[in-house]
Amino acid sequence: MRSWSAPKISSLPGAGLPLRLYDTSAREARETSPGATARIYVCGITPYDATHLGHANTYLAFDLVNRVWLDAGHDVHFTQNATDVDDPLLERAEQIGIDWRDLAEREIELFRTDMEALRVLPPRNYVGVTEVVGQVAELIGRLKDKGATYEVDDDVYFSVAASPKFGAVSGYSEERMLELFAERGGDPGREGKRHPLDWLLWRAERPGEPAWPSAFGPGRPGWHVECTTIALSCLGSGFDVSGGGSDLIFPHHEMGASEGHVATGEWPFAKAYVHAGMVGLDGEKMSKSRGNLVFVSRLRGDHDPMAVRLALLAHHYRSDWEWTGDQIASAADRLARWRSAVELPAGPDGRAVLQQVRERLADDLDAPGALAAVDAWAARAAGGEATDPDAPALVRAAADALLGVAL
């Protein structure tokens, strides 16, 4: 699948710092330790209503990871999927009277356009699930050979009893897992299952639904095994970061980790599991099911996309927060102040603010702290402090390369 165009990134003097990230599976912030190539997988959209601010909040967080690693001298192998066949997509297509493939194509193209406008660095591998159904079936076959699967009415399930590490990613109790599984697309009460937390790997063909041939009969993949397949194919086991919104901690990342472990015999599936917070509106999580979405495409129709980016970066990536209309106005004011400051012939020490931005981002992506450092520099520059003629250009480059904000 075609990715989107990459923005040109400014070069910076010196080298960036090692990146610390909060690892959900470790329950603490830890320093990442990639090799020459840092490997990251970020779960993509199900393309039936793209791109809302919750999506953008997540993808900007992992764009910062990408940029900090690049600044530290790593090559970054970034992989992302698009779940271009799934129950919600099929249901929405039927509701609005459009072919599900056309709906997916339309929303993925809108997502690409939004990511380009927000200057999110594109993945090296952007993979649609429909492109890898055969590979998914092969992985399910490997799991079957290891005795980890069974069938219920021709549907293939993963047996949680086959995974000795199940629960290690989330750390949740079984009671909490069952609650979330029921809320997030699982079927804990289905008759014939060996355990309520066993999950679907292959859904046998239903009338009117798309299906592909497989050794298990015609059907289509379950949700979790799709990402497991793509991550293994593109990155291999033991990649550096598996990322997404905090609503993916369970069941998605927990179950994907178990599939990867059983299929390969290697643990961990990902060295760190990193999660962005949820964005709310009117006191509720912003979600398609609630219909309370603020769309990036509409915001950038009325505002500079860099103001949209700054509005999101004003919140720490792990925090849950609520969108209010005044935030875009505040971000636009900040953008104007920064742009005015970098147009001055000189300003305060540029290397000092570059170091501050690097330190803040290296410390679990403290974007609000990084923004505050540039704010302080811009205020001093506007106040007439002009000790460094190279500072405006350097601050412009730092905002571009590290924060993704074009001034």
Coordinates of C-alpha atoms in Angstrom, one line a residue:
M1 CA 0.0 0.0 0.0
R2 CA 1.2 3.5 -0.8
S3 CA 2.4 5.6 2.1
W4 CA 2.4 9.4 2.1
S5 CA 5.1 11.9 1.2
A6 CA 7.9 12.6 3.6
P7 CA 8.6 16.2 4.7
K8 CA 12.2 17.4 4.4
I9 CA 13.8 17.5 7.9
S10 CA 16.3 20.2 8.8
S11 CA 19.7 19.1 10.0
L12 CA 20.9 19.9 13.5
P13 CA 24.3 20.3 15.0
G14 CA 25.5 17.7 17.5
A15 CA 23.6 14.6 18.3
G16 CA 20.4 13.8 20.2
L17 CA 20.0 12.0 23.5
P18 CA 18.9 8.4 24.3
L19 CA 15.1 8.2 24.5
R20 CA 13.3 7.2 27.7
L21 CA 9.7 6.0 27.2
Y22 CA 7.1 4.7 29.6
D23 CA 6.8 1.0 28.9
T24 CA 3.3 -0.3 29.8
S25 CA 4.6 -3.9 30.2
A26 CA 7.3 -2.8 32.6
R27 CA 5.1 -0.3 34.4
E28 CA 7.8 2.3 34.3
A29 CA 9.8 4.7 32.1
R30 CA 12.9 3.0 30.7
E31 CA 15.6 4.0 28.2
T32 CA 15.2 2.5 24.8
S33 CA 18.2 0.8 23.4
P34 CA 17.8 0.4 19.6
G35 CA 20.7 -0.8 17.5
A36 CA 21.7 1.1 14.4
T37 CA 18.2 0.6 13.1
A38 CA 15.3 1.4 15.5
R39 CA 12.3 -0.7 14.8
I40 CA 8.8 0.5 15.6
Y41 CA 5.3 -0.8 14.8
V42 CA 2.3 1.5 15.3
C43 CA -1.2 0.2 14.9
G44 CA -3.1 2.0 12.2
I45 CA -6.7 3.1 11.5
T46 CA -9.7 1.1 10.6
P47 CA -10.7 3.3 7.7
Y48 CA -14.3 4.2 8.1
D49 CA -14.1 7.7 9.8
A50 CA -10.6 9.3 9.4
T51 CA -8.9 11.3 10.8
H52 CA -10.1 12.5 14.2
L53 CA -8.0 14.2 16.9
G54 CA -7.7 11.0 18.8
H55 CA -6.0 9.4 15.8
A56 CA -3.8 12.5 15.3
N57 CA -2.8 12.6 19.0
T58 CA -1.5 9.0 18.8
Y59 CA 0.3 9.4 15.5
L60 CA 2.0 12.6 16.6
A61 CA 3.3 10.9 19.7
F62 CA 5.0 8.2 17.7
D63 CA 6.2 10.8 15.2
L64 CA 8.1 12.3 18.0
V65 CA 9.6 8.9 18.8
N66 CA 10.7 8.7 15.2
R67 CA 12.2 12.2 15.2
V68 CA 14.1 11.8 18.5
W69 CA 15.6 8.5 17.3
L70 CA 16.6 10.1 14.0
D71 CA 18.2 13.0 15.9
A72 CA 20.2 10.5 18.0
G73 CA 21.6 8.9 14.8
H74 CA 19.5 5.9 14.3
D75 CA 17.9 4.7 11.1
V76 CA 14.2 4.1 11.9
H77 CA 12.2 1.3 10.4
F78 CA 8.7 2.4 11.0
T79 CA 5.8 0.0 10.1
Q80 CA 2.1 0.8 10.2
N81 CA -1.0 -1.1 9.1
A82 CA -4.4 -0.1 7.9
T83 CA -7.2 -2.5 9.0
D84 CA -9.0 -2.3 5.6
V85 CA -11.4 -5.1 6.3
D86 CA -13.1 -5.5 9.6
D87 CA -16.6 -5.6 11.1
P88 CA -16.9 -1.8 11.8
L89 CA -15.8 -1.0 8.3
L90 CA -18.3 -3.4 6.7
E91 CA -21.1 -2.2 9.0
R92 CA -20.5 1.5 8.1
A93 CA -20.3 0.7 4.4
E94 CA -23.7 -1.0 4.5
Q95 CA -25.2 1.9 6.5
I96 CA -24.2 4.5 4.0
G97 CA -24.7 2.3 0.9
I98 CA -21.1 2.1 -0.4
D99 CA -18.8 -0.8 -1.3
W100 CA -16.6 -1.4 1.7
R101 CA -13.5 -1.3 -0.5
D102 CA -14.4 2.1 -1.8
L103 CA -15.0 3.4 1.7
A104 CA -11.6 2.1 2.9
E105 CA -9.8 3.6 -0.1
R106 CA -11.5 6.9 0.4
E107 CA -10.7 7.1 4.2
I108 CA -7.1 5.9 3.8
E109 CA -6.5 8.6 1.2
L110 CA -8.0 11.2 3.6
F111 CA -5.7 9.8 6.3
R112 CA -2.7 10.2 4.1
T113 CA -3.6 13.8 3.3
D114 CA -4.0 14.6 7.0
M115 CA -0.7 13.0 8.0
E116 CA 1.1 15.0 5.2
A117 CA -0.5 18.2 6.4
L118 CA 0.6 17.5 10.0
R119 CA 4.1 16.6 8.8
V120 CA 4.0 13.1 10.3
L121 CA 7.0 11.1 9.0
P122 CA 5.6 8.3 6.8
P123 CA 6.2 4.6 7.6
R124 CA 8.6 2.6 5.5
N125 CA 6.0 -0.2 5.3
Y126 CA 2.4 0.9 5.1
V127 CA 0.4 -2.3 4.9
G128 CA -3.2 -3.0 4.3
V129 CA -4.6 -6.2 5.9
T130 CA -6.1 -7.2 2.6
E131 CA -2.6 -7.3 1.1
V132 CA -1.4 -9.9 3.6
V133 CA -4.4 -12.3 4.2
G134 CA -2.3 -15.2 2.9
Q135 CA 0.5 -14.4 5.3
V136 CA -2.0 -14.2 8.2
A137 CA -3.4 -17.6 7.2
E138 CA 0.2 -19.0 7.2
L139 CA 0.8 -17.6 10.7
I140 CA -2.4 -19.2 12.0
G141 CA -1.2 -22.4 10.5
R142 CA 2.1 -22.1 12.5
L143 CA 0.0 -21.5 15.7
K144 CA -2.1 -24.6 14.9
D145 CA 1.0 -26.7 14.4
K146 CA 2.1 -25.6 17.9
G147 CA -1.2 -26.8 19.4
A148 CA -2.4 -23.2 20.2
T149 CA -5.6 -23.2 18.2
Y150 CA -9.0 -24.9 18.0
E151 CA -12.2 -24.5 16.1
V152 CA -15.7 -23.4 17.0
D153 CA -18.2 -23.8 14.1
D154 CA -15.4 -23.4 11.6
D155 CA -14.0 -20.3 13.3
V156 CA -10.4 -20.7 14.5
Y157 CA -9.6 -19.5 18.0
F158 CA -6.3 -19.0 19.9
S159 CA -6.3 -20.9 23.2
V160 CA -5.1 -18.6 26.0
A161 CA -3.9 -21.7 27.8
A162 CA -1.1 -22.0 25.2
S163 CA 0.4 -18.7 26.1
P164 CA 2.6 -18.7 29.3
K165 CA 3.1 -15.0 29.1
F166 CA -0.5 -13.9 28.7
G167 CA -1.2 -10.9 30.9
A168 CA 2.4 -9.7 31.0
V169 CA 1.8 -6.7 28.7
S170 CA -1.3 -5.2 30.5
G171 CA -0.8 -6.6 34.0
Y172 CA -4.6 -6.6 34.3
S173 CA -6.6 -9.0 36.4
E174 CA -8.8 -11.6 34.6
E175 CA -11.9 -9.7 35.8
R176 CA -10.6 -6.5 34.1
M177 CA -9.6 -8.4 31.0
L178 CA -13.1 -10.0 30.6
E179 CA -14.7 -6.6 31.1
L180 CA -12.5 -4.9 28.4
F181 CA -12.7 -7.9 26.0
A182 CA -16.5 -7.6 26.0
E183 CA -16.3 -3.8 25.4
R184 CA -13.7 -4.0 22.7
G185 CA -14.9 -6.5 20.1
G186 CA -14.4 -9.8 22.0
D187 CA -16.8 -12.6 22.5
P188 CA -16.2 -13.9 26.0
G189 CA -19.7 -15.5 26.2
R190 CA -19.6 -17.5 23.0
E191 CA -20.6 -21.1 23.5
G192 CA -18.1 -23.7 22.6
K193 CA -15.0 -21.7 23.6
R194 CA -12.6 -23.3 26.0
H195 CA -12.0 -20.1 27.9
P196 CA -13.9 -16.8 27.8
L197 CA -10.6 -15.0 26.9
D198 CA -9.8 -17.2 23.9
W199 CA -9.8 -15.0 20.8
L200 CA -10.7 -15.2 17.1
L201 CA -7.9 -15.9 14.6
W202 CA -9.9 -16.7 11.5
R203 CA -13.6 -15.9 10.9
A204 CA -15.3 -18.4 8.7
E205 CA -17.2 -16.9 5.7
R206 CA -20.6 -15.4 6.5
P207 CA -23.2 -14.6 3.8
G208 CA -22.5 -11.3 2.2
E209 CA -19.1 -10.8 3.8
P210 CA -15.7 -10.8 2.0
A211 CA -13.7 -14.0 2.3
W212 CA -10.4 -15.4 1.2
P213 CA -9.3 -19.0 0.7
S214 CA -7.3 -20.7 3.4
A215 CA -6.4 -24.1 4.8
F216 CA -9.2 -23.5 7.4
G217 CA -11.8 -22.8 4.7
P218 CA -12.9 -19.5 3.2
G219 CA -13.0 -16.5 5.6
R220 CA -11.0 -13.6 6.9
P221 CA -8.5 -12.8 9.7
G222 CA -9.3 -11.8 13.2
W223 CA -8.1 -8.4 14.3
H224 CA -5.1 -9.1 16.6
V225 CA -3.3 -11.6 14.4
E226 CA -3.2 -9.1 11.5
C227 CA -0.9 -6.8 13.3
T228 CA 1.2 -9.7 14.6
T229 CA 1.7 -11.0 11.1
I230 CA 2.7 -7.6 9.6
A231 CA 5.0 -6.8 12.5
L232 CA 6.8 -10.2 12.2
S233 CA 7.0 -9.9 8.4
C234 CA 8.4 -6.4 8.3
L235 CA 10.3 -6.0 11.6
G236 CA 10.9 -9.5 13.1
S237 CA 10.4 -10.5 16.7
G238 CA 11.9 -8.4 19.5
F239 CA 11.4 -5.0 17.8
D240 CA 11.9 -1.9 19.8
V241 CA 8.5 -0.3 20.3
S242 CA 4.9 -1.4 19.7
G243 CA 2.7 1.6 19.9
G244 CA -0.9 2.8 19.8
G245 CA -3.6 4.4 21.9
S246 CA -4.1 3.2 25.5
D247 CA -7.3 1.5 24.4
L248 CA -5.1 -1.0 22.6
I249 CA -3.3 -2.2 25.8
F250 CA -6.0 -4.9 26.1
P251 CA -7.0 -6.8 24.2
H252 CA -5.1 -5.9 21.1
H253 CA -1.5 -5.6 22.3
E254 CA -1.8 -8.3 24.9
M255 CA -3.1 -10.8 22.5
G256 CA -0.7 -9.9 19.7
A257 CA 2.2 -10.4 22.1
S258 CA 1.0 -13.9 22.9
E259 CA 0.6 -14.8 19.3
G260 CA 4.1 -13.6 18.5
H261 CA 5.5 -15.4 21.5
V262 CA 3.9 -18.8 20.7
A263 CA 4.6 -18.5 16.9
T264 CA 8.3 -17.7 17.3
G265 CA 9.2 -19.0 20.8
E266 CA 10.8 -15.6 21.5
W267 CA 10.0 -13.2 24.2
P268 CA 9.4 -10.3 24.3
F269 CA 7.5 -9.8 21.1
A270 CA 8.3 -6.1 21.4
K271 CA 10.8 -4.7 23.8
A272 CA 8.5 -1.9 24.9
Y273 CA 4.8 -1.2 24.7
V274 CA 4.1 2.5 24.5
H275 CA 0.6 4.0 24.6
A276 CA -0.9 7.5 24.0
G277 CA -3.7 8.8 26.1
M278 CA -7.3 9.3 25.0
V279 CA -8.8 12.6 23.8
G280 CA -12.2 13.5 25.0
L281 CA -15.0 15.9 24.0
D282 CA -17.8 17.0 26.2
G283 CA -16.7 14.7 29.0
E284 CA -16.4 11.5 27.0
K285 CA -13.7 9.7 25.1
M286 CA -13.6 10.8 21.4
S287 CA -14.7 7.8 19.4
K288 CA -16.5 6.7 16.3
S289 CA -19.1 4.7 18.2
R290 CA -20.1 7.8 20.2
G291 CA -20.1 10.1 17.2
N292 CA -18.3 12.9 19.0
L293 CA -15.4 13.3 16.7
V294 CA -13.4 16.4 15.8
F295 CA -11.8 15.8 12.4
V296 CA -8.3 17.0 11.4
S297 CA -9.5 17.7 7.8
R298 CA -12.0 20.2 9.1
L299 CA -9.7 21.8 11.5
R300 CA -7.0 22.3 8.9
G301 CA -9.6 23.7 6.6
D302 CA -10.0 26.6 9.0
H303 CA -6.5 26.8 10.6
D304 CA -2.9 26.4 9.8
P305 CA -2.0 22.7 10.1
M306 CA 1.0 23.7 12.3
A307 CA -1.4 25.3 14.8
V308 CA -3.3 21.9 14.9
R309 CA 0.0 20.1 15.5
L310 CA 0.9 22.6 18.3
A311 CA -2.5 22.2 19.9
L312 CA -1.9 18.5 20.2
L313 CA 1.7 18.8 21.3
A314 CA 0.6 21.0 24.2
H315 CA -0.5 17.8 26.0
H316 CA 1.8 15.1 27.2
Y317 CA 1.3 12.1 25.0
R318 CA 0.4 9.7 27.9
S319 CA -2.3 12.0 29.4
D320 CA -6.0 11.8 28.8
W321 CA -7.3 15.2 28.0
E322 CA -10.3 17.0 26.6
W323 CA -10.5 19.1 23.5
T324 CA -12.0 22.5 23.7
G325 CA -12.3 25.1 20.9
D326 CA -10.1 27.6 22.5
Q327 CA -7.1 25.4 22.2
I328 CA -6.6 25.9 18.5
A329 CA -6.7 29.7 19.0
S330 CA -4.0 29.4 21.7
A331 CA -1.9 27.3 19.4
A332 CA -2.3 29.8 16.6
D333 CA -1.1 32.5 18.9
R334 CA 1.9 30.4 19.9
L335 CA 2.7 29.7 16.2
A336 CA 2.6 33.4 15.4
R337 CA 5.0 34.3 18.3
W338 CA 7.4 31.6 17.2
R339 CA 7.3 32.7 13.6
S340 CA 7.9 36.3 14.5
A341 CA 10.8 35.4 16.7
V342 CA 12.7 33.3 14.1
E343 CA 12.3 36.2 11.6
L344 CA 14.5 38.5 13.9
P345 CA 18.1 39.0 12.9
A346 CA 19.3 37.6 16.2
G347 CA 18.1 36.1 19.5
P348 CA 19.1 34.5 22.7
D349 CA 21.5 31.5 22.7
G350 CA 20.2 29.0 20.1
R351 CA 22.2 26.0 21.2
A352 CA 20.9 26.4 24.7
V353 CA 17.3 26.1 23.6
L354 CA 18.1 23.2 21.2
Q355 CA 19.6 21.3 24.2
Q356 CA 16.5 22.0 26.3
V357 CA 14.2 20.7 23.6
R358 CA 16.3 17.6 23.2
E359 CA 16.3 17.0 26.9
R360 CA 12.6 17.4 27.3
L361 CA 11.7 15.1 24.4
A362 CA 14.2 12.5 25.4
D363 CA 12.5 12.4 28.8
D364 CA 9.4 10.3 27.8
L365 CA 8.4 12.8 25.1
D366 CA 7.8 15.8 27.3
A367 CA 6.5 17.9 24.4
P368 CA 4.8 20.5 26.7
G369 CA 8.2 21.1 28.3
A370 CA 9.8 21.4 24.9
L371 CA 7.2 23.9 23.8
A372 CA 7.8 25.9 26.9
A373 CA 11.5 26.1 26.2
V374 CA 10.8 27.6 22.7
D375 CA 8.2 29.9 24.3
A376 CA 10.7 31.3 26.7
W377 CA 13.3 31.8 23.9
A378 CA 10.7 33.5 21.7
A379 CA 9.7 35.8 24.5
R380 CA 13.3 36.8 25.2
A381 CA 13.9 37.4 21.5
A382 CA 10.8 39.5 21.2
G383 CA 12.0 41.5 24.2
G384 CA 15.2 42.5 22.4
E385 CA 17.7 39.9 23.7
A386 CA 19.9 39.5 20.6
T387 CA 23.2 37.8 21.6
D388 CA 23.3 35.1 18.9
P389 CA 22.8 35.9 15.2
D390 CA 22.6 32.2 14.4
A391 CA 19.8 31.5 16.9
P392 CA 16.7 32.2 14.8
A393 CA 17.8 29.8 12.1
L394 CA 18.8 27.2 14.7
V395 CA 15.5 27.4 16.6
R396 CA 13.6 27.2 13.3
A397 CA 15.5 24.0 12.4
A398 CA 15.0 22.6 15.9
A399 CA 11.2 23.2 15.7
D400 CA 11.2 21.5 12.3
A401 CA 13.4 18.5 13.0
L402 CA 12.3 17.7 16.6
L403 CA 8.8 19.0 17.0
G404 CA 7.7 18.7 13.3
V405 CA 6.6 22.3 13.3
A406 CA 7.4 24.3 10.1
L407 CA 8.1 27.9 10.9

